[in-house]
PDB file of C-alpha atoms in Angstrom:
ATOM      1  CA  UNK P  34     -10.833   6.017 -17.018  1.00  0.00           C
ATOM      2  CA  UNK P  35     -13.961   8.401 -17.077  1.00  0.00           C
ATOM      3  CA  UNK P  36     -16.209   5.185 -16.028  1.00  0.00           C
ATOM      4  CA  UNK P  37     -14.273   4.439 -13.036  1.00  0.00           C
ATOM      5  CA  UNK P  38     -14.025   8.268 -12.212  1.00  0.00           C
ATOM      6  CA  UNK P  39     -17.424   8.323 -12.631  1.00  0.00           C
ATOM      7  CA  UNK P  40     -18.117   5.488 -10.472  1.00  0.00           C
ATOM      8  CA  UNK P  41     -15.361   6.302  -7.768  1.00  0.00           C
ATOM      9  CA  UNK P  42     -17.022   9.588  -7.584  1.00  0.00           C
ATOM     10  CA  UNK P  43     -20.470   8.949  -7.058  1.00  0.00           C
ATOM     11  CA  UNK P  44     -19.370   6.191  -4.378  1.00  0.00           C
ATOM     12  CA  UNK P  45     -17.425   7.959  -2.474  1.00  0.00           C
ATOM     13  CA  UNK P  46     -18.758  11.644  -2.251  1.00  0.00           C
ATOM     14  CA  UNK P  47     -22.406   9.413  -1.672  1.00  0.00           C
ATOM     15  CA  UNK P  48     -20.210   8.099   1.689  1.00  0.00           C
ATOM     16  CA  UNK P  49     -20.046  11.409   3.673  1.00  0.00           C
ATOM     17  CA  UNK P  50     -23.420  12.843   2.617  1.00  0.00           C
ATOM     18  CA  UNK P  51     -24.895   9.160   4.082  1.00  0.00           C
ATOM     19  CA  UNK P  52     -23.162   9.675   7.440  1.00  0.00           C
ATOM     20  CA  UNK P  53     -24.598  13.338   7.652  1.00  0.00           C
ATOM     21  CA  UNK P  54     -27.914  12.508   6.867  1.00  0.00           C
ATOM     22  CA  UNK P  55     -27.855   9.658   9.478  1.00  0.00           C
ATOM     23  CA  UNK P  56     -26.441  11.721  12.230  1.00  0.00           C
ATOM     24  CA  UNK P  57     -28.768  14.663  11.352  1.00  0.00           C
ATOM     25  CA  UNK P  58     -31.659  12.328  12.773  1.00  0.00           C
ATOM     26  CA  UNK P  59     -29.667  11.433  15.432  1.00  0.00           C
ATOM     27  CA  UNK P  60     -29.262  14.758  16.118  1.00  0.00           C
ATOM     28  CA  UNK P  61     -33.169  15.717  16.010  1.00  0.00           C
ATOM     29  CA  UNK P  62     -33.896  12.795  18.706  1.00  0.00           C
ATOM     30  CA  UNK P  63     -30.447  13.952  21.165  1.00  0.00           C
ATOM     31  CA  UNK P  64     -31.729  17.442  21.049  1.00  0.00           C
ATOM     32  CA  UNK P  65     -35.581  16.637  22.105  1.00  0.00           C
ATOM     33  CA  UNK P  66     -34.214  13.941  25.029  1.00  0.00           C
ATOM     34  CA  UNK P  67     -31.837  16.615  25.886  1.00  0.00           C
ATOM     35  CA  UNK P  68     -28.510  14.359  26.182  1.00  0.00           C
ATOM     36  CA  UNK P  69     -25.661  16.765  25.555  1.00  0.00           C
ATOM     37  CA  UNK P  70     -23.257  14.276  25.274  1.00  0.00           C
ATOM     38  CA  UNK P  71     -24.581  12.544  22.415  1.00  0.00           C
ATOM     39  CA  UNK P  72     -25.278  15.844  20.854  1.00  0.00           C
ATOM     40  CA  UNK P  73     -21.865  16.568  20.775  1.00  0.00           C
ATOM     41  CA  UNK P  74     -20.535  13.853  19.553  1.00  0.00           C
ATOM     42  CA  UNK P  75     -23.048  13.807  16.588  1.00  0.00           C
ATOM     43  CA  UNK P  76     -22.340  17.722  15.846  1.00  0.00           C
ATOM     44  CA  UNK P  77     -19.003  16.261  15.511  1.00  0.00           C
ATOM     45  CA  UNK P  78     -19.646  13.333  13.123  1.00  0.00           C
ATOM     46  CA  UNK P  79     -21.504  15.683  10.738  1.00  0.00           C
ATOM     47  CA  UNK P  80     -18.635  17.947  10.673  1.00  0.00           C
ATOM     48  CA  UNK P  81     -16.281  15.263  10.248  1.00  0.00           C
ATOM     49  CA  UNK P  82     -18.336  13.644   7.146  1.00  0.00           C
ATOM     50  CA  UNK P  83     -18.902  17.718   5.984  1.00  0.00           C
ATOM     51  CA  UNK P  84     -14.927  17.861   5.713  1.00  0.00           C
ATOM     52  CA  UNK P  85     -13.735  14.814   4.257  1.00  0.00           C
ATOM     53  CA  UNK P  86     -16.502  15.861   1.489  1.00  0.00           C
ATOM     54  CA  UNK P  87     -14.840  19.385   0.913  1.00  0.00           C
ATOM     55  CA  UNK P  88     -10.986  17.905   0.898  1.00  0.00           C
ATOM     56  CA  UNK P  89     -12.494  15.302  -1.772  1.00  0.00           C
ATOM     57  CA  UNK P  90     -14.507  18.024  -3.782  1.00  0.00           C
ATOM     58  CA  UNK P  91     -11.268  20.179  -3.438  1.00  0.00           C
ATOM     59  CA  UNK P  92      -8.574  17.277  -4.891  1.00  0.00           C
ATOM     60  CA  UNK P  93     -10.961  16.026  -7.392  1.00  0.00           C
ATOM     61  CA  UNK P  94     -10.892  20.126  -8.521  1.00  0.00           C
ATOM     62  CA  UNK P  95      -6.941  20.373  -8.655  1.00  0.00           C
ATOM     63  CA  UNK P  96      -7.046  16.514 -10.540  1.00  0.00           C
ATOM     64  CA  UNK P  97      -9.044  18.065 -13.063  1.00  0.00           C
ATOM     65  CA  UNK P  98      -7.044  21.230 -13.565  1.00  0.00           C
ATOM     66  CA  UNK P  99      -4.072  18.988 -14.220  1.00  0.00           C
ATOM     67  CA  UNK P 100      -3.390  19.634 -18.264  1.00  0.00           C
ATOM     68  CA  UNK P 101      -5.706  22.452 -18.219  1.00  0.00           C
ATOM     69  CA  UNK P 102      -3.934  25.028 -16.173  1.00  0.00           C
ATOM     70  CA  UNK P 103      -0.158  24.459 -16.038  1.00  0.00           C
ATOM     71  CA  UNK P 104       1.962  27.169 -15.078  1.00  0.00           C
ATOM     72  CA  UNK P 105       4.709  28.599 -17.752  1.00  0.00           C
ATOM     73  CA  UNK P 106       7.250  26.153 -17.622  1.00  0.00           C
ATOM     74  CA  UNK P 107      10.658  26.837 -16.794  1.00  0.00           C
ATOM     75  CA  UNK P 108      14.434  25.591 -15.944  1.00  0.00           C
ATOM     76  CA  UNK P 109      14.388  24.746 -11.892  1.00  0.00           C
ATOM     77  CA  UNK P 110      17.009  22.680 -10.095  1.00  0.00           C
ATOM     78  CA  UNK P 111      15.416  19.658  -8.514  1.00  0.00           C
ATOM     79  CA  UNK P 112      16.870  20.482  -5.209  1.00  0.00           C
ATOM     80  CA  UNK P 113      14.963  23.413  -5.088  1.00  0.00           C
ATOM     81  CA  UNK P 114      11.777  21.444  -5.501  1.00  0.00           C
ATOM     82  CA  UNK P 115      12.656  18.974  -2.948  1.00  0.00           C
ATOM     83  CA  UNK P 116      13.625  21.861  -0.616  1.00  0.00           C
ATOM     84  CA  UNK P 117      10.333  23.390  -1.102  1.00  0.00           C
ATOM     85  CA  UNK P 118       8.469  20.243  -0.910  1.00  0.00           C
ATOM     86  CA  UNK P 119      10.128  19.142   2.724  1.00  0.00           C
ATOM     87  CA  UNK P 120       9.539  22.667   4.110  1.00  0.00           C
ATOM     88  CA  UNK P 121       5.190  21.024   3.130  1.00  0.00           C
ATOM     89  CA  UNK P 122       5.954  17.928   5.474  1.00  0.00           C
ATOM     90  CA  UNK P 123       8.374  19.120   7.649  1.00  0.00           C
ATOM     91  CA  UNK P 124       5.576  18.648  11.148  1.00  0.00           C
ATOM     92  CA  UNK P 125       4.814  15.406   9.682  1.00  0.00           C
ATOM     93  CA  UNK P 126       8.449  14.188   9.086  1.00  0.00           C
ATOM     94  CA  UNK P 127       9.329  16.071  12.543  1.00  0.00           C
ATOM     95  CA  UNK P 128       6.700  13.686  14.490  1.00  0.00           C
ATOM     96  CA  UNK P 129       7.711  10.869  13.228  1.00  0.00           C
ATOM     97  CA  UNK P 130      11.400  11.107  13.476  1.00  0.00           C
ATOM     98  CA  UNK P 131      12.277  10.478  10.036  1.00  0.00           C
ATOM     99  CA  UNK P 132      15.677  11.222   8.529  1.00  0.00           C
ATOM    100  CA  UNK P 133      15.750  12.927   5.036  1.00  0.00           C
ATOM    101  CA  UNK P 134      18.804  11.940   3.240  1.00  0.00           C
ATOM    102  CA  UNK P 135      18.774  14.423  -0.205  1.00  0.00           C
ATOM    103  CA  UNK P 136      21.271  12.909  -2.963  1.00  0.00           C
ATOM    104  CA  UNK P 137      23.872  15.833  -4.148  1.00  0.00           C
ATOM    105  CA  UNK P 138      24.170  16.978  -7.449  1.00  0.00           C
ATOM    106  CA  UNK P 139      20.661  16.690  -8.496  1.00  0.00           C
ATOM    107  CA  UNK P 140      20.088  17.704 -12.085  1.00  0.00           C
ATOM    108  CA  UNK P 141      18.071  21.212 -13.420  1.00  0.00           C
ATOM    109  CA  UNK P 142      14.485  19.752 -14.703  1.00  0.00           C
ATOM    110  CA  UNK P 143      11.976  21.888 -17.089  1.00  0.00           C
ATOM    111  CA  UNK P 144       8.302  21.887 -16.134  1.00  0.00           C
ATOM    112  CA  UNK P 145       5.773  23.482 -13.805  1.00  0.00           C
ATOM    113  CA  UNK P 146       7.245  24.374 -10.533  1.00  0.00           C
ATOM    114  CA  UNK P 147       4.067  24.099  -8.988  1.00  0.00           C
ATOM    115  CA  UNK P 148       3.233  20.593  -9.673  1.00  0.00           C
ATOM    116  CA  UNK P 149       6.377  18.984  -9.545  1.00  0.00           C
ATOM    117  CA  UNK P 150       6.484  20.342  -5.828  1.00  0.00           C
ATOM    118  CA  UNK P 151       3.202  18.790  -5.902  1.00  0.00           C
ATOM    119  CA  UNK P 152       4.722  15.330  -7.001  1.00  0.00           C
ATOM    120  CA  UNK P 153       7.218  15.310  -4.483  1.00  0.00           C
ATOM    121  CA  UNK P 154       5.620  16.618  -1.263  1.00  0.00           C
ATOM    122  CA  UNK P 155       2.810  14.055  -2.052  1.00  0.00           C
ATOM    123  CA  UNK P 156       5.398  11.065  -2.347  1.00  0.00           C
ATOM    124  CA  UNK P 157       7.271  12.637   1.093  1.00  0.00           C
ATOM    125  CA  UNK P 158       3.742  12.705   2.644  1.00  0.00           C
ATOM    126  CA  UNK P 159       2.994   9.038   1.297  1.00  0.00           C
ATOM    127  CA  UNK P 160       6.648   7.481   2.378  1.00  0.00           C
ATOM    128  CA  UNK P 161       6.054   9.227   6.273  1.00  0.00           C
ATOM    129  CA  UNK P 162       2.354   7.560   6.543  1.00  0.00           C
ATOM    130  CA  UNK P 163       3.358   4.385   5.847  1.00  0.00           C
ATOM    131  CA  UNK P 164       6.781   3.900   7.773  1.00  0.00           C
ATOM    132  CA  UNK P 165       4.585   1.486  10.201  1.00  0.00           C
ATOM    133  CA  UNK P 166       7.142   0.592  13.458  1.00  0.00           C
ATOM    134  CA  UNK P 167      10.261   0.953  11.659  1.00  0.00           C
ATOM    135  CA  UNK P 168      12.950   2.082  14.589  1.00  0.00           C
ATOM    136  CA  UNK P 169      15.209   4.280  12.275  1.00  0.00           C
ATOM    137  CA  UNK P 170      12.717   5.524   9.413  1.00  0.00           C
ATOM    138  CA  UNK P 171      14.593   6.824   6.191  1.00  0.00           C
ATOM    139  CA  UNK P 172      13.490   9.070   3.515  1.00  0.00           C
ATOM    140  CA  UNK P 173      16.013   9.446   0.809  1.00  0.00           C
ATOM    141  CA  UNK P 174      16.011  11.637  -2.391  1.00  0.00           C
ATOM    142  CA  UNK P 175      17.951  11.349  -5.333  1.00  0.00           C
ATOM    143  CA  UNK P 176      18.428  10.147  -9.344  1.00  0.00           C
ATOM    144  CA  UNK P 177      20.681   8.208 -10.899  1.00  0.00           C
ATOM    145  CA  UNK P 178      21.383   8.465 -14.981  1.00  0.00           C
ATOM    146  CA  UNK P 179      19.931   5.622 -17.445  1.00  0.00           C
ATOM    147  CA  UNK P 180      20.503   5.340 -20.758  1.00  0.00           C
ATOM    148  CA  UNK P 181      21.168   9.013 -20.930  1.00  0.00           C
ATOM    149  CA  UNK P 182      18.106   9.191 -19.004  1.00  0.00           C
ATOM    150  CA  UNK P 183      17.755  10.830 -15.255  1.00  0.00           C
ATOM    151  CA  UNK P 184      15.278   8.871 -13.315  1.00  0.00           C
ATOM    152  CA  UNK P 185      14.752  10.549  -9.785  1.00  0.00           C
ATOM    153  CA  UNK P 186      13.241   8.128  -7.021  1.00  0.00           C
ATOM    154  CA  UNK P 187      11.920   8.924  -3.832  1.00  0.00           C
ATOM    155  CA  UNK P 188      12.970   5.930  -1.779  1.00  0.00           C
ATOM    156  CA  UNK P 189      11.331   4.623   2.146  1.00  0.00           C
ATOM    157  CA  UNK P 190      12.152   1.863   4.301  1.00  0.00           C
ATOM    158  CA  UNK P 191       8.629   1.717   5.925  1.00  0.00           C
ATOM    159  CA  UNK P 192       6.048  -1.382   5.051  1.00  0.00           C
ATOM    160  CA  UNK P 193       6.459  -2.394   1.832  1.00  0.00           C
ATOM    161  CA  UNK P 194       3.945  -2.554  -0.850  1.00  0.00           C
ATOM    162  CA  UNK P 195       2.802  -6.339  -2.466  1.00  0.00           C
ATOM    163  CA  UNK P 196       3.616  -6.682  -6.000  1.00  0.00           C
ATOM    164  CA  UNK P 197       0.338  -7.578  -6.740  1.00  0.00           C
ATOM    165  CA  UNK P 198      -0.730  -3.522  -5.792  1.00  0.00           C
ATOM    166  CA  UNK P 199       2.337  -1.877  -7.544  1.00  0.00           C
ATOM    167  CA  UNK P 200      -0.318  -0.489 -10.446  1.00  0.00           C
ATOM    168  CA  UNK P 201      -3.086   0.020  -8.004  1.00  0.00           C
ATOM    169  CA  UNK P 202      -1.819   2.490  -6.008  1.00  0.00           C
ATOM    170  CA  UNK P 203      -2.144   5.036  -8.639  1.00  0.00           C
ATOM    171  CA  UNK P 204      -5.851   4.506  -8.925  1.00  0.00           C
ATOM    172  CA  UNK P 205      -7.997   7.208  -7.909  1.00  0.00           C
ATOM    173  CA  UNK P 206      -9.437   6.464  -4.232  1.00  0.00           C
ATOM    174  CA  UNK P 207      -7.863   3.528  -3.908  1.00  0.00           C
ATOM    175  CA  UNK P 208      -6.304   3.221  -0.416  1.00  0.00           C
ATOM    176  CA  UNK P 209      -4.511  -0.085   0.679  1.00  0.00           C
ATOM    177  CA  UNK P 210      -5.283   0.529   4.372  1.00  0.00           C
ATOM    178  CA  UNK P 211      -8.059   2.747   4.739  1.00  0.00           C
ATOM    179  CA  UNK P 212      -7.044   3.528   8.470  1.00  0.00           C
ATOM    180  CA  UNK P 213      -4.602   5.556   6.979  1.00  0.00           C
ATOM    181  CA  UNK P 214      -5.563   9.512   6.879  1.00  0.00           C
ATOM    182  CA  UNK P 215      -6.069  11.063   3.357  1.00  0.00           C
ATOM    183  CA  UNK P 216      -8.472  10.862   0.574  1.00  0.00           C
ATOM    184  CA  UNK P 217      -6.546   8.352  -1.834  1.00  0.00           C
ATOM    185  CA  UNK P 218      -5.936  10.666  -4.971  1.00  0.00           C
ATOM    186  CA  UNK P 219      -2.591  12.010  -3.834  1.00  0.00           C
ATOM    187  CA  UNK P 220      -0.487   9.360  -5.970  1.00  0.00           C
ATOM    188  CA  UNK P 221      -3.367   9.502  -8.590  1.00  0.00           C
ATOM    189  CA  UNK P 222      -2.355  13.527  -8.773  1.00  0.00           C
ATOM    190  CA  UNK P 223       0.971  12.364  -9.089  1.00  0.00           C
ATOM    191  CA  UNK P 224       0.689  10.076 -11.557  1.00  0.00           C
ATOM    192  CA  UNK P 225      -1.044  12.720 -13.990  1.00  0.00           C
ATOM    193  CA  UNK P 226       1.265  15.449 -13.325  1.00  0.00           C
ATOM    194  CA  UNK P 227       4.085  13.377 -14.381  1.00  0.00           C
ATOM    195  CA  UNK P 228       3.072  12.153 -17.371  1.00  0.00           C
ATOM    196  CA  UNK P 229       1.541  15.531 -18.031  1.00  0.00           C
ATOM    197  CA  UNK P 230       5.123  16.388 -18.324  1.00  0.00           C
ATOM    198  CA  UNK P 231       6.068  13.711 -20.778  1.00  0.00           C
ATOM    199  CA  UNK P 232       7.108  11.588 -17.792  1.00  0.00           C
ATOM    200  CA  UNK P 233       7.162   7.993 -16.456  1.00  0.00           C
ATOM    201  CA  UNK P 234       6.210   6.605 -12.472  1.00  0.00           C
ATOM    202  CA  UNK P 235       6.513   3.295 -11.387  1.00  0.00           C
ATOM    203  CA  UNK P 236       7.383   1.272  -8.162  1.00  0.00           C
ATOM    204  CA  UNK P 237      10.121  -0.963  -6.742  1.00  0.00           C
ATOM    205  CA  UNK P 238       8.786  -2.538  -3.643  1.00  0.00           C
ATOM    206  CA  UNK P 239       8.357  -5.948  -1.053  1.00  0.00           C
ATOM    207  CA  UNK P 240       6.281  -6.222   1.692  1.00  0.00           C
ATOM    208  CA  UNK P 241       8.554  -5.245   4.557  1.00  0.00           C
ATOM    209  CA  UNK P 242      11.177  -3.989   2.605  1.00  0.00           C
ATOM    210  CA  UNK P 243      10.205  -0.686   2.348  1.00  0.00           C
ATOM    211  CA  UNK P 244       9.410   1.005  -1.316  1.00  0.00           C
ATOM    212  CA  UNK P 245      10.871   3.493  -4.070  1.00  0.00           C
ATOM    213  CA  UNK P 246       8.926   5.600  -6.308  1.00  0.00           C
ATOM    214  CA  UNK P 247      10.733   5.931  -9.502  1.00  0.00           C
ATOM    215  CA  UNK P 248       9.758   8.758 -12.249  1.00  0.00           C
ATOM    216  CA  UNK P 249      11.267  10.722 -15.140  1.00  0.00           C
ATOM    217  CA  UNK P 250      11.021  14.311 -15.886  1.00  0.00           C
ATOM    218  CA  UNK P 251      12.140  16.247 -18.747  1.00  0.00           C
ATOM    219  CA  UNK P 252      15.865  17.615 -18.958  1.00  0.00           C
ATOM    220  CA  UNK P 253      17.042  21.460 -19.007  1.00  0.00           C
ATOM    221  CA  UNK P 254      16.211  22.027 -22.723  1.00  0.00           C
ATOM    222  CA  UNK P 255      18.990  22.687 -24.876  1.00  0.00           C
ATOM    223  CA  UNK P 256      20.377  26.195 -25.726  1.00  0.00           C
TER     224      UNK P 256
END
């Protein structure tokens, strides 16, 4: 894991810095020939690159953090984490008309309030980017019980994800479409904060047939 971090690293904060440096001697020649437009557009380029650089410096800090700092942990209902989490996404789920079915009678959960908002605005963020052309899109939130066991699932009927990718997802940087905005370590924060909490994440999924993010999380602890 630290290779490919290492290597995933070093690629991809090397991308950004490469664009700026390019575009600075673009910049140099625009200036001297005095074409504004092209000035413009590469002051914008080398604040585009400067950006994506910061949100990746800034993720890669909370991914490390993740086991370090944790929060007291305490007794929260899950519907107050997914209500906290959809009030994140709400513009995003707004613009693209989604409908956000939350199951009832969600079980009380004991971990770090903080990050398990994280998980679930980050799998509400992931389900809304990848809905594709569906005409009705559907978010829907809920758990069912499993050999004693509550497994919670975050369920889409957007594009699918291929079998083959199931595991992959969860890698750090990797992004199936790379058109897609985002830097490609949300699920890879997701994945660490739930099994920082003794928990489980996997996925059901088809091209085309939409997908559902499964996980487990710790029960209320017994008086």
């Amino acid at each position: 894991e630290l290779e490919r971090f290492t290597y995933t690293v070093s690629h991809d904060l090397k991308a950004p810095l490469v664009t700026m440096s390019g575009f600075l001697g673009y910049l140099e020649k625009d200036a001297l020939s005095g074409n504004k437009e092209r000035l413009r557009s590469d002051i914008h380029r080398i604040l585009e690159a400067n950006l994506k650089m910061q949100r990746l410096l800034n993720e890669l800090l909370e991914l490390s953090r993740i086991g370090r700092l944790m929060n007291m942990p305490e007794n929260i209902p899950f519907e107050q984490i997914v209500n906290e989490a959809l009030t994140r996404v709400e513009g995003r789920i707004a613009a693209n008309h989604i409908r956000v079915v939350v199951g009832r009678d969600l079980p009380t959960v004991h971990g770090d309030r903080v990050r398990l908002v994280e998980v679930v605005q980050n799998l509400l963020d992931n389900a809304s980017k990848f809905m594709g052309t569906q005409a009705e899109p559907r978010i829907e939130v809920g758990f069912e019980t499993i050999r004693h066991e509550n497994v919670f699932f975050v369920r889409d009927n957007g594009i699918g994800i291929e079998p083959k990718y199931h595991k992959k997802v969860f890698d750090l940087f990797d992004k199936l479409n790379p058109a897609v905005e985002g830097t490609g370590i949300g699920l890879a924060l997701v994945k660490r904060i739930i099994e920082i909490h003794g928990g489980r994440i996997w996925i059901e999924s088809e091209l085309g047939a939409g997908t559902t993010f499964h996980f487990t999380l710790p029960n209320e602890p017994s008086p």
